[in-house]
Amino acid sequence: MSVNSNLRLSGRARKSTGSHYTPSILSDFVAHQIVDAWASKKSAPEVCILDPAVGDGELLHSIMREASNQMDSKLHIFGFETNEAALNAAKARIRKCFPKARMSMMCESFLDFVLESYGLTRQNTLFERMSVNKFDLVIANPPYVRTQVMGAKRASELSRRFNLSGRVDLYYAFIQGIAATLRPGGIAGIIVSNRFMTTKSGASIRASIREEFDILHVWDMGDTKLFEAAVLPAVLLLRKKDKTGNSAVSLFTTIYTTRSEGESLHCESVIDAINCAGIVDVKGGKRFLVQHGSLDCGSGATGVWRIATPNSDAWLEQVDRHTFCTFGYLGKVRVGVKTCADKVFIGSHWDQLPENRRPELLRPLATHHVARRFRAIVPELQQRILYTHEVVGGKRVAVDLKKYPRTAQFLRRFRAELEARKYVLDAGRNWYEIWVPQDPNAWTSPKLVFPDISERPTFWMDLTGSVVNGDCYWLMCENVGQTELLWLALAVANSSFIETYYDHRFNNKLYAGRRRFITQYVQEFPLPSCETDIGKELIEIAKRIYELTPSREASRLERRLNDLVWFSFGFSLKETSR
């Protein structure tokens, strides 16, 4: 990363501002793709280039060098940056390397500029001061700041003013701003987090991108760790739609670490590896799987994005032919409770309190710490939660503390801390409530529980009535007569088949090969028919494994169950080892 040391931000500052400067190897790659896509217009008399979040100027430097080498056009650079020291350093660098280029660099917010120019107030706009209408090329690595970091008020304002919905990220607004300022036919190369492609919160920006742009190419950089941001990056190469209505074929490339054996190619860098296919060993000892295909945007404008290849499409079609229903058919996949004051409500220390001071409302808590396939670790190791909610007249309400004096006495010790959660009080709730308590009556039902992040699927059946913590998700049958299907789901969820399905359908891994098991993924998991002989056997084996876990016999039965899951979707024994 080429950035002056005095411009580096602390970890806390990076998180609050979303500032992660771009390494030259990635900025050069993005710049090359943009200029290459602009090939048919390289003879334009002047080309206006925008970076909406300049940082140290690495992106502008890369695209200026690329454009200067391939174009005869005059170049006019525009940039926005709120960090004055970084902006001045970037300006000096660009001026030194490209002294003939026109430069308009503003120490202000790009988003404010967009709102001023295209929002409700149009007088004295920055466009008028700069005498420019639209940009031809945009290169951007906008800041990544999620709702919980930027704050609900700021997120709500961005959502309203940039026509977004759900839990937004700051870079969503930047994409909308780029769409507003890019000339029809103009090219944008944007470095983003890959989260938006598959998460519920990214649905609105996925729809907006498809509406505003032709998607030329998506590169999912996966767990390559190309730069310091904790996010997994992706690069979008977009062309602003014009009146011709010609849409391009959307290409999709993915690169993720792999443990696969077999022959491999050798490359000096991750960027070199992107141009290969199959297993690639990169200098430094990392091994990646590189895949090329087309972009499948799913059904509807907000569908999940994935890479489509002939092999993956054929595989998924085979699964569809043998699918009876999905996990979402059984019921809603929910995230666990969120107290927003875990130190008060959650712990394993309750038994240290004298019995006459121990709160009455303690309940067992299922967390990722007790996670084990099929059956969780023994309850004695579980934490417990002080659960302050019940159902009265069919509605969830906070308990009446007068009925629980020991609970009331304990909570009063932390009243100031709990009342500091202003959002609880502002919502008309009691100071001692859990922020997201879920349905208190549901906890006693049989339910599947699973951690939100794990390297291999880890689903277990909970028959203990445990409350599920916010680091896990859970699923119960809304129709109590379908509980057998829940055991079938347990069998499928813990199979190697579901790992393969996940990778074909979502292919969204985190670092070290870990997968995210969240609502929008798990609700799509397929189930075979429970009325076939194989389906019935899967249910019985899942129950048997639950009873025997942990034991050698349970492990033996898991291997049998794994093969049967593959068979239930029409795959042979040979295919189960792929």
XYZ file of C-alpha atoms in Angstrom:
578
model
C 0.000 0.000 0.000
C 1.605 3.248 -1.078
C 0.386 5.792 1.408
C 2.360 8.317 3.419
C 2.697 7.072 6.998
C 1.376 10.305 8.460
C -1.894 9.749 6.602
C -2.568 6.311 8.042
C -5.600 6.021 10.260
C -5.945 4.042 13.475
C -8.131 0.935 13.484
C -10.890 2.834 15.291
C -10.700 5.732 12.832
C -10.804 3.347 9.862
C -13.899 1.684 11.259
C -15.731 4.955 11.910
C -14.852 6.523 8.558
C -14.634 3.379 6.438
C -11.288 4.577 5.049
C -9.111 1.801 3.633
C -6.585 3.009 1.084
C -6.180 0.934 -2.047
C -2.967 -0.998 -2.774
C -1.377 -0.203 -6.124
C -1.772 -3.746 -7.492
C -5.562 -3.493 -7.106
C -5.871 0.118 -8.270
C -3.831 -0.693 -11.396
C -6.136 -3.629 -12.126
C -9.300 -1.535 -11.793
C -7.850 1.307 -13.857
C -6.893 -1.056 -16.677
C -10.402 -2.546 -16.790
C -12.035 0.893 -16.935
C -9.852 2.259 -19.719
C -10.083 -0.989 -21.664
C -13.898 -0.835 -21.494
C -13.742 2.767 -22.763
C -11.775 1.639 -25.830
C -14.312 2.747 -28.439
C -14.250 6.337 -27.182
C -10.536 6.860 -26.620
C -10.439 9.573 -29.295
C -12.742 11.941 -27.374
C -11.229 15.460 -27.164
C -11.475 15.558 -23.357
C -12.199 12.844 -20.816
C -13.493 13.766 -17.346
C -12.385 11.341 -14.639
C -13.851 11.229 -11.137
C -12.700 9.675 -7.876
C -15.414 10.394 -5.272
C -13.226 9.355 -2.305
C -9.650 10.288 -3.225
C -7.792 9.107 -0.134
C -4.068 9.122 -0.919
C -4.715 9.345 -4.676
C -3.656 5.805 -5.589
C -6.692 5.185 -7.769
C -6.363 8.479 -9.615
C -2.663 7.892 -10.158
C -3.371 4.458 -11.669
C -6.110 5.581 -14.026
C -4.161 8.661 -15.104
C -1.180 6.512 -16.027
C -3.399 3.998 -17.858
C -5.361 6.697 -19.688
C -2.231 8.643 -20.647
C -0.723 5.529 -22.180
C -3.824 4.592 -24.185
C -5.593 7.866 -25.024
C -4.833 11.005 -26.990
C -7.577 12.867 -25.126
C -7.018 15.720 -22.707
C -7.684 14.559 -19.151
C -9.628 16.499 -16.544
C -9.472 15.008 -13.059
C -12.149 15.557 -10.429
C -11.831 14.367 -6.870
C -13.586 14.628 -3.506
C -11.995 14.008 -0.136
C -12.957 15.225 3.352
C -9.474 14.630 4.817
C -7.606 17.804 3.859
C -4.122 16.391 4.548
C -4.786 13.352 2.375
C -6.255 15.500 -0.385
C -3.267 17.860 -0.440
C -0.862 14.930 -0.609
C -2.842 13.388 -3.474
C -2.953 16.688 -5.383
C 0.807 17.152 -5.065
C 1.415 13.597 -6.240
C -0.864 13.910 -9.298
C 0.508 17.319 -10.220
C 4.070 15.999 -10.090
C 3.334 12.920 -12.221
C 0.876 14.519 -14.667
C 1.661 18.247 -14.840
C -0.455 18.860 -17.968
C -3.673 17.398 -16.608
C -6.507 19.702 -15.516
C -7.360 19.086 -11.894
C -10.440 20.006 -9.832
C -10.024 18.566 -6.349
C -12.499 19.498 -3.626
C -12.145 19.107 0.116
C -15.790 18.224 0.659
C -18.196 15.305 0.696
C -19.101 13.708 -2.622
C -22.495 12.706 -1.219
C -23.269 16.295 -0.205
C -22.232 17.366 -3.702
C -24.636 14.873 -5.269
C -27.500 15.935 -3.025
C -26.812 19.602 -3.764
C -26.634 19.007 -7.498
C -29.514 16.568 -7.873
C -31.481 17.069 -4.708
C -34.068 19.627 -3.715
C -31.733 22.633 -3.884
C -30.205 23.282 -7.303
C -28.964 26.861 -7.000
C -25.221 27.527 -7.162
C -24.389 23.876 -7.638
C -20.838 22.615 -7.764
C -21.470 21.459 -11.329
C -22.180 25.052 -12.319
C -19.013 26.280 -10.612
C -16.971 23.596 -12.403
C -18.758 24.053 -15.752
C -19.200 20.316 -16.207
C -22.342 18.252 -16.631
C -21.283 14.608 -16.317
C -18.216 12.428 -15.816
C -16.943 9.973 -18.422
C -14.983 7.617 -16.159
C -15.277 6.914 -12.444
C -12.803 4.963 -10.359
C -13.756 4.494 -6.729
C -13.064 2.711 -3.484
C -15.854 4.293 -1.413
C -15.840 3.986 2.376
C -17.479 0.949 3.988
C -19.500 2.005 7.024
C -22.449 -0.112 8.120
C -25.619 1.121 9.841
C -24.521 0.174 13.346
C -21.311 2.202 12.989
C -22.635 5.322 11.234
C -25.670 5.476 13.526
C -29.378 5.027 12.901
C -30.034 8.737 12.250
C -27.371 9.043 9.539
C -28.387 5.700 8.001
C -32.037 6.778 7.910
C -31.108 10.050 6.224
C -29.005 8.281 3.574
C -31.776 5.756 2.962
C -34.345 8.479 2.467
C -32.252 10.754 0.291
C -30.658 8.042 -1.854
C -33.745 5.821 -2.138
C -32.286 2.888 -0.186
C -33.981 0.459 2.172
C -32.989 -1.917 4.953
C -29.657 -1.883 6.787
C -27.569 0.241 4.464
C -23.830 0.667 4.065
C -22.280 4.024 3.178
C -20.923 2.700 -0.102
C -24.509 2.037 -1.267
C -25.067 5.803 -1.307
C -21.799 6.295 -3.210
C -22.975 3.876 -5.904
C -26.210 5.861 -6.213
C -24.187 9.066 -6.412
C -21.964 7.622 -9.133
C -25.047 6.601 -11.099
C -26.316 10.191 -10.896
C -23.045 11.771 -12.068
C -21.835 9.325 -14.731
C -22.512 10.192 -18.355
C -24.700 7.696 -20.315
C -22.244 5.224 -21.791
C -19.643 6.206 -19.184
C -17.628 3.532 -17.355
C -17.259 3.044 -13.603
C -14.906 0.707 -11.774
C -15.896 0.441 -8.103
C -14.259 -1.535 -5.295
C -16.943 -2.666 -2.841
C -17.596 -5.270 -0.187
C -18.986 -8.463 -1.694
C -21.640 -8.672 1.049
C -24.227 -6.696 -0.902
C -24.453 -9.397 -3.598
C -26.103 -11.964 -1.339
C -27.478 -10.262 1.769
C -30.992 -9.020 2.407
C -29.649 -5.552 3.228
C -28.086 -5.347 -0.245
C -31.352 -6.008 -2.104
C -32.150 -2.350 -2.816
C -28.684 -1.522 -4.162
C -28.630 -4.697 -6.283
C -31.882 -3.584 -7.867
C -30.581 -0.052 -8.356
C -27.355 -1.220 -10.026
C -29.321 -3.334 -12.501
C -31.638 -0.408 -13.227
C -28.912 2.212 -13.713
C -26.050 0.248 -15.266
C -25.054 -2.453 -17.695
C -22.991 -4.807 -15.550
C -19.932 -5.625 -17.641
C -17.941 -7.736 -15.166
C -17.920 -8.618 -11.481
C -14.785 -9.892 -9.784
C -15.411 -11.430 -6.361
C -11.963 -11.241 -4.736
C -13.060 -13.452 -1.851
C -10.540 -14.089 0.921
C -7.486 -12.905 -1.037
C -6.728 -10.225 1.602
C -5.741 -7.703 -1.039
C -5.980 -4.824 1.416
C -6.477 -4.039 5.078
C -10.251 -3.781 5.184
C -11.957 -6.588 7.078
C -14.497 -6.879 4.276
C -14.103 -9.306 1.397
C -13.696 -7.082 -1.654
C -15.307 -7.224 -5.061
C -14.781 -5.084 -8.150
C -17.717 -3.909 -10.265
C -17.142 -2.795 -13.854
C -20.265 -0.886 -14.873
C -21.461 1.112 -17.881
C -24.147 3.744 -17.388
C -27.169 2.802 -19.461
C -27.903 4.948 -22.483
C -30.762 5.324 -24.970
C -29.558 2.480 -27.190
C -30.762 -0.044 -24.620
C -27.958 -2.423 -25.477
C -27.148 -4.508 -22.429
C -23.852 -6.327 -22.177
C -23.290 -9.930 -21.192
C -22.458 -9.785 -17.490
C -19.311 -11.726 -16.686
C -18.466 -13.018 -13.214
C -15.112 -14.148 -11.822
C -14.481 -15.548 -8.346
C -11.250 -16.344 -6.515
C -11.212 -18.047 -3.118
C -8.643 -20.018 -1.166
C -8.959 -23.779 -1.574
C -7.530 -26.953 -0.095
C -8.203 -28.924 -3.253
C -5.486 -31.268 -4.421
C -4.420 -31.753 -8.011
C -2.500 -29.982 -10.728
C -2.202 -26.240 -10.470
C -0.883 -23.204 -12.261
C 1.665 -20.863 -10.677
C 1.367 -17.063 -10.541
C 3.263 -14.204 -8.980
C 0.208 -12.419 -7.574
C -3.503 -12.691 -6.931
C -4.180 -10.287 -9.803
C -2.234 -12.543 -12.172
C -4.227 -15.507 -10.877
C -7.531 -13.833 -11.742
C -6.737 -14.255 -15.431
C -6.264 -18.016 -14.991
C -8.834 -20.726 -14.375
C -8.904 -23.653 -11.970
C -6.474 -24.200 -9.100
C -3.722 -21.592 -8.892
C -0.751 -21.404 -6.533
C 0.309 -17.828 -5.819
C 3.770 -16.813 -4.683
C 3.874 -16.923 -0.901
C 2.228 -20.317 -0.538
C -1.493 -19.590 -1.014
C -3.680 -21.760 -3.206
C -6.827 -20.416 -4.886
C -9.693 -21.703 -6.977
C -10.467 -19.302 -9.840
C -13.792 -19.632 -11.649
C -15.162 -17.723 -14.640
C -18.806 -17.606 -15.646
C -21.718 -15.253 -16.023
C -23.695 -13.262 -13.484
C -26.914 -14.914 -12.333
C -29.039 -12.236 -10.644
C -31.637 -14.686 -9.365
C -35.360 -14.143 -9.625
C -36.745 -10.618 -9.512
C -34.945 -7.293 -9.337
C -33.586 -7.967 -5.841
C -32.435 -11.560 -6.382
C -29.177 -12.852 -4.911
C -26.172 -12.622 -7.232
C -24.014 -15.669 -7.939
C -21.585 -16.991 -10.512
C -23.240 -19.220 -13.103
C -21.217 -21.842 -14.970
C -22.461 -24.762 -17.084
C -21.383 -27.198 -14.359
C -22.972 -25.304 -11.465
C -26.202 -24.704 -13.385
C -26.497 -28.396 -14.279
C -25.762 -29.374 -10.672
C -28.427 -27.036 -9.282
C -30.970 -28.204 -11.852
C -30.387 -31.762 -10.661
C -31.030 -30.652 -7.072
C -34.187 -28.777 -8.075
C -35.624 -31.902 -9.687
C -35.346 -33.762 -6.369
C -36.404 -30.928 -4.047
C -39.702 -31.310 -2.206
C -39.501 -27.977 -0.352
C -36.986 -25.594 1.221
C -36.102 -24.912 4.832
C -38.075 -21.672 4.547
C -41.242 -23.743 3.962
C -40.987 -25.067 7.533
C -40.930 -21.646 9.127
C -39.047 -18.385 9.403
C -35.288 -18.573 9.935
C -34.652 -16.148 12.791
C -31.594 -14.669 14.444
C -31.395 -15.110 18.213
C -32.044 -12.544 20.948
C -30.034 -9.353 21.251
C -29.899 -7.802 24.709
C -27.649 -4.818 23.949
C -26.413 -5.306 27.530
C -24.970 -8.825 27.605
C -22.879 -8.185 30.736
C -26.112 -7.676 32.662
C -28.380 -10.322 31.152
C -26.021 -13.152 30.141
C -23.445 -15.224 31.983
C -22.372 -18.495 33.557
C -21.831 -16.925 36.975
C -25.389 -17.093 38.292
C -24.731 -20.059 40.567
C -22.161 -17.975 42.416
C -24.981 -15.820 43.748
C -26.688 -16.950 46.958
C -29.967 -18.675 46.158
C -31.967 -15.949 47.900
C -30.449 -13.388 45.496
C -30.504 -15.431 42.318
C -32.992 -14.037 39.748
C -36.118 -16.150 39.174
C -36.191 -15.603 35.407
C -33.003 -17.407 34.389
C -33.232 -19.654 31.328
C -30.646 -21.775 29.483
C -28.993 -19.989 26.564
C -27.802 -21.580 23.313
C -24.687 -19.858 21.926
C -21.958 -20.769 19.446
C -19.869 -21.907 22.438
C -22.026 -25.027 22.841
C -22.365 -25.693 19.114
C -22.013 -29.307 17.989
C -23.533 -31.141 15.051
C -26.877 -32.812 15.853
C -26.749 -32.229 19.610
C -25.227 -29.377 21.602
C -22.717 -29.774 24.421
C -24.207 -30.832 27.758
C -26.476 -28.187 29.331
C -24.259 -27.851 32.423
C -21.782 -25.933 30.277
C -24.406 -23.551 28.972
C -24.648 -19.928 29.869
C -27.967 -18.641 31.109
C -29.912 -15.518 30.278
C -32.065 -13.339 32.476
C -35.097 -13.368 30.193
C -37.521 -10.569 31.022
C -40.340 -11.294 28.574
C -43.490 -13.392 28.512
C -46.695 -13.756 26.498
C -49.946 -12.363 27.881
C -53.165 -12.535 25.886
C -51.263 -13.682 22.820
C -48.887 -10.709 22.903
C -45.252 -10.473 23.934
C -44.805 -8.158 26.906
C -42.193 -7.342 29.514
C -42.668 -9.159 32.793
C -44.032 -7.343 35.815
C -40.982 -7.003 38.057
C -43.209 -6.792 41.124
C -43.872 -10.521 40.702
C -40.141 -11.338 40.675
C -38.457 -9.564 43.599
C -35.021 -11.226 43.219
C -34.944 -10.319 39.521
C -36.006 -6.761 40.328
C -33.330 -6.445 43.013
C -30.616 -7.684 40.638
C -31.642 -5.440 37.716
C -31.885 -2.303 39.869
C -28.124 -2.578 40.460
C -27.642 -1.923 36.733
C -30.511 0.500 36.154
C -28.300 3.412 35.111
C -26.462 1.236 32.588
C -29.709 -0.161 31.173
C -31.388 3.236 30.964
C -28.392 4.450 28.942
C -29.860 2.402 26.088
C -31.892 5.423 24.955
C -33.242 3.608 21.903
C -35.073 1.204 24.224
C -36.773 4.004 26.111
C -37.443 5.996 22.934
C -39.304 2.971 21.562
C -41.675 3.100 24.547
C -40.120 0.042 26.165
C -39.280 -0.602 29.829
C -35.720 0.095 30.955
C -35.126 -3.567 31.920
C -36.223 -5.147 28.619
C -34.064 -7.137 26.235
C -33.856 -5.170 22.986
C -34.722 -8.064 20.604
C -36.383 -10.797 22.686
C -38.166 -12.865 19.967
C -41.331 -14.855 20.779
C -41.121 -16.195 24.374
C -43.583 -19.022 23.631
C -41.469 -20.347 20.761
C -38.493 -21.353 22.883
C -40.190 -24.497 24.215
C -40.781 -25.913 20.720
C -38.284 -28.276 19.033
C -35.959 -26.112 16.944
C -32.850 -26.220 14.788
C -30.066 -23.976 16.053
C -26.840 -23.090 14.257
C -24.020 -20.526 14.585
C -24.008 -17.743 12.042
C -20.384 -18.400 11.001
C -18.611 -21.760 10.787
C -16.249 -23.600 8.480
C -18.615 -26.559 8.140
C -22.358 -26.627 8.786
C -23.076 -27.141 12.479
C -26.799 -27.589 13.104
C -28.277 -29.146 16.211
C -31.733 -29.995 17.472
C -32.713 -28.209 20.664
C -35.311 -29.976 22.790
C -34.348 -28.241 26.043
C -36.336 -25.025 25.611
C -33.163 -22.911 25.457
C -33.268 -19.286 24.444
C -31.106 -18.724 21.340
C -28.440 -16.045 21.527
C -27.814 -13.458 18.792
C -24.662 -15.231 17.569
C -26.875 -18.064 16.305
C -29.943 -18.539 14.121
C -32.863 -20.890 14.681
C -35.775 -22.506 12.897
C -38.929 -24.126 14.234
C -41.857 -25.696 12.403
C -44.758 -23.273 12.321
C -46.999 -26.274 11.687
C -46.473 -28.579 14.681
C -47.577 -31.514 12.564
C -44.441 -31.168 10.424
C -41.842 -31.756 13.133
C -40.571 -34.816 11.246
C -39.459 -32.432 8.497
C -37.351 -30.625 11.080
C -35.388 -33.852 11.680
C -35.012 -34.238 7.925
C -33.666 -30.673 7.779
C -31.182 -31.567 10.528
C -29.914 -34.468 8.412
C -29.531 -32.392 5.241
C -28.019 -29.387 7.010
C -25.164 -31.420 8.505
C -24.168 -33.139 5.257
C -21.326 -32.459 2.853
C -24.079 -32.080 0.249
C -25.215 -28.815 1.814
C -21.648 -27.493 1.749
C -21.527 -28.156 -1.990
C -24.979 -26.653 -2.441
C -23.898 -23.541 -0.540
C -20.830 -23.117 -2.740
C -22.813 -23.529 -5.966
C -25.721 -21.367 -4.881
C -24.045 -18.614 -2.832
C -20.254 -19.079 -2.867
C -19.807 -16.389 -0.233
C -17.078 -17.546 2.115
C -15.229 -15.555 4.724
C -11.582 -15.912 5.663
C -10.178 -19.417 6.330
C -12.987 -21.059 4.371
C -15.708 -20.148 6.868
C -19.260 -19.792 5.600
C -22.055 -17.526 6.773
C -25.268 -19.350 7.699
C -27.812 -16.558 7.737
C -31.522 -16.296 6.991
C -31.305 -15.509 3.285
C -29.082 -18.550 2.684
C -30.538 -21.173 5.009
C -34.144 -20.501 4.010
C -33.152 -21.582 0.465
C -31.618 -24.912 1.537
C -33.456 -27.777 -0.228
C -35.232 -30.743 1.345
C -36.064 -34.053 -0.360
C -39.402 -35.746 0.147
C -39.941 -37.254 3.586
C -42.366 -39.829 2.115
C -39.716 -41.849 0.246
C -37.849 -44.727 1.849
C -34.656 -42.649 1.832
C -36.423 -39.680 3.378
C -37.860 -41.804 6.171
C -34.471 -43.407 6.816
C -32.814 -40.002 7.014
C -35.262 -38.918 9.696
C -34.703 -42.062 11.757
C -30.915 -41.845 11.469
C -30.938 -38.167 12.474
C -32.933 -39.026 15.592
C -30.593 -41.900 16.376
C -27.490 -39.729 16.004
C -29.061 -37.181 18.342
C -29.595 -39.871 20.982
C -26.082 -41.332 20.654
C -24.013 -38.123 20.348
C -21.204 -38.211 21.245
C -20.139 -41.780 20.465
C -18.398 -43.893 17.808
C -21.734 -45.254 16.700
C -23.003 -41.708 16.125
C -19.970 -40.999 13.931
C -20.586 -44.177 11.932
C -24.217 -43.239 11.434
C -23.192 -39.744 10.282
C -21.239 -41.288 7.404
C -24.257 -43.363 6.393
C -26.539 -40.342 6.661
C -24.179 -38.232 4.550
C -24.325 -40.735 1.667
C -28.106 -40.969 1.911
C -28.525 -37.206 1.640
C -26.608 -37.245 -1.646
C -28.673 -40.208 -2.867
C -31.909 -38.384 -1.976
C -31.025 -35.666 -4.481
C -30.182 -38.127 -7.222
C -26.393 -38.237 -6.919
C -24.308 -41.399 -7.015
C -21.863 -42.565 -4.358
C -18.975 -41.461 -6.582
C -20.363 -37.918 -6.678
C -20.576 -37.652 -2.873
C -16.788 -37.436 -2.658
C -16.506 -34.440 -4.983
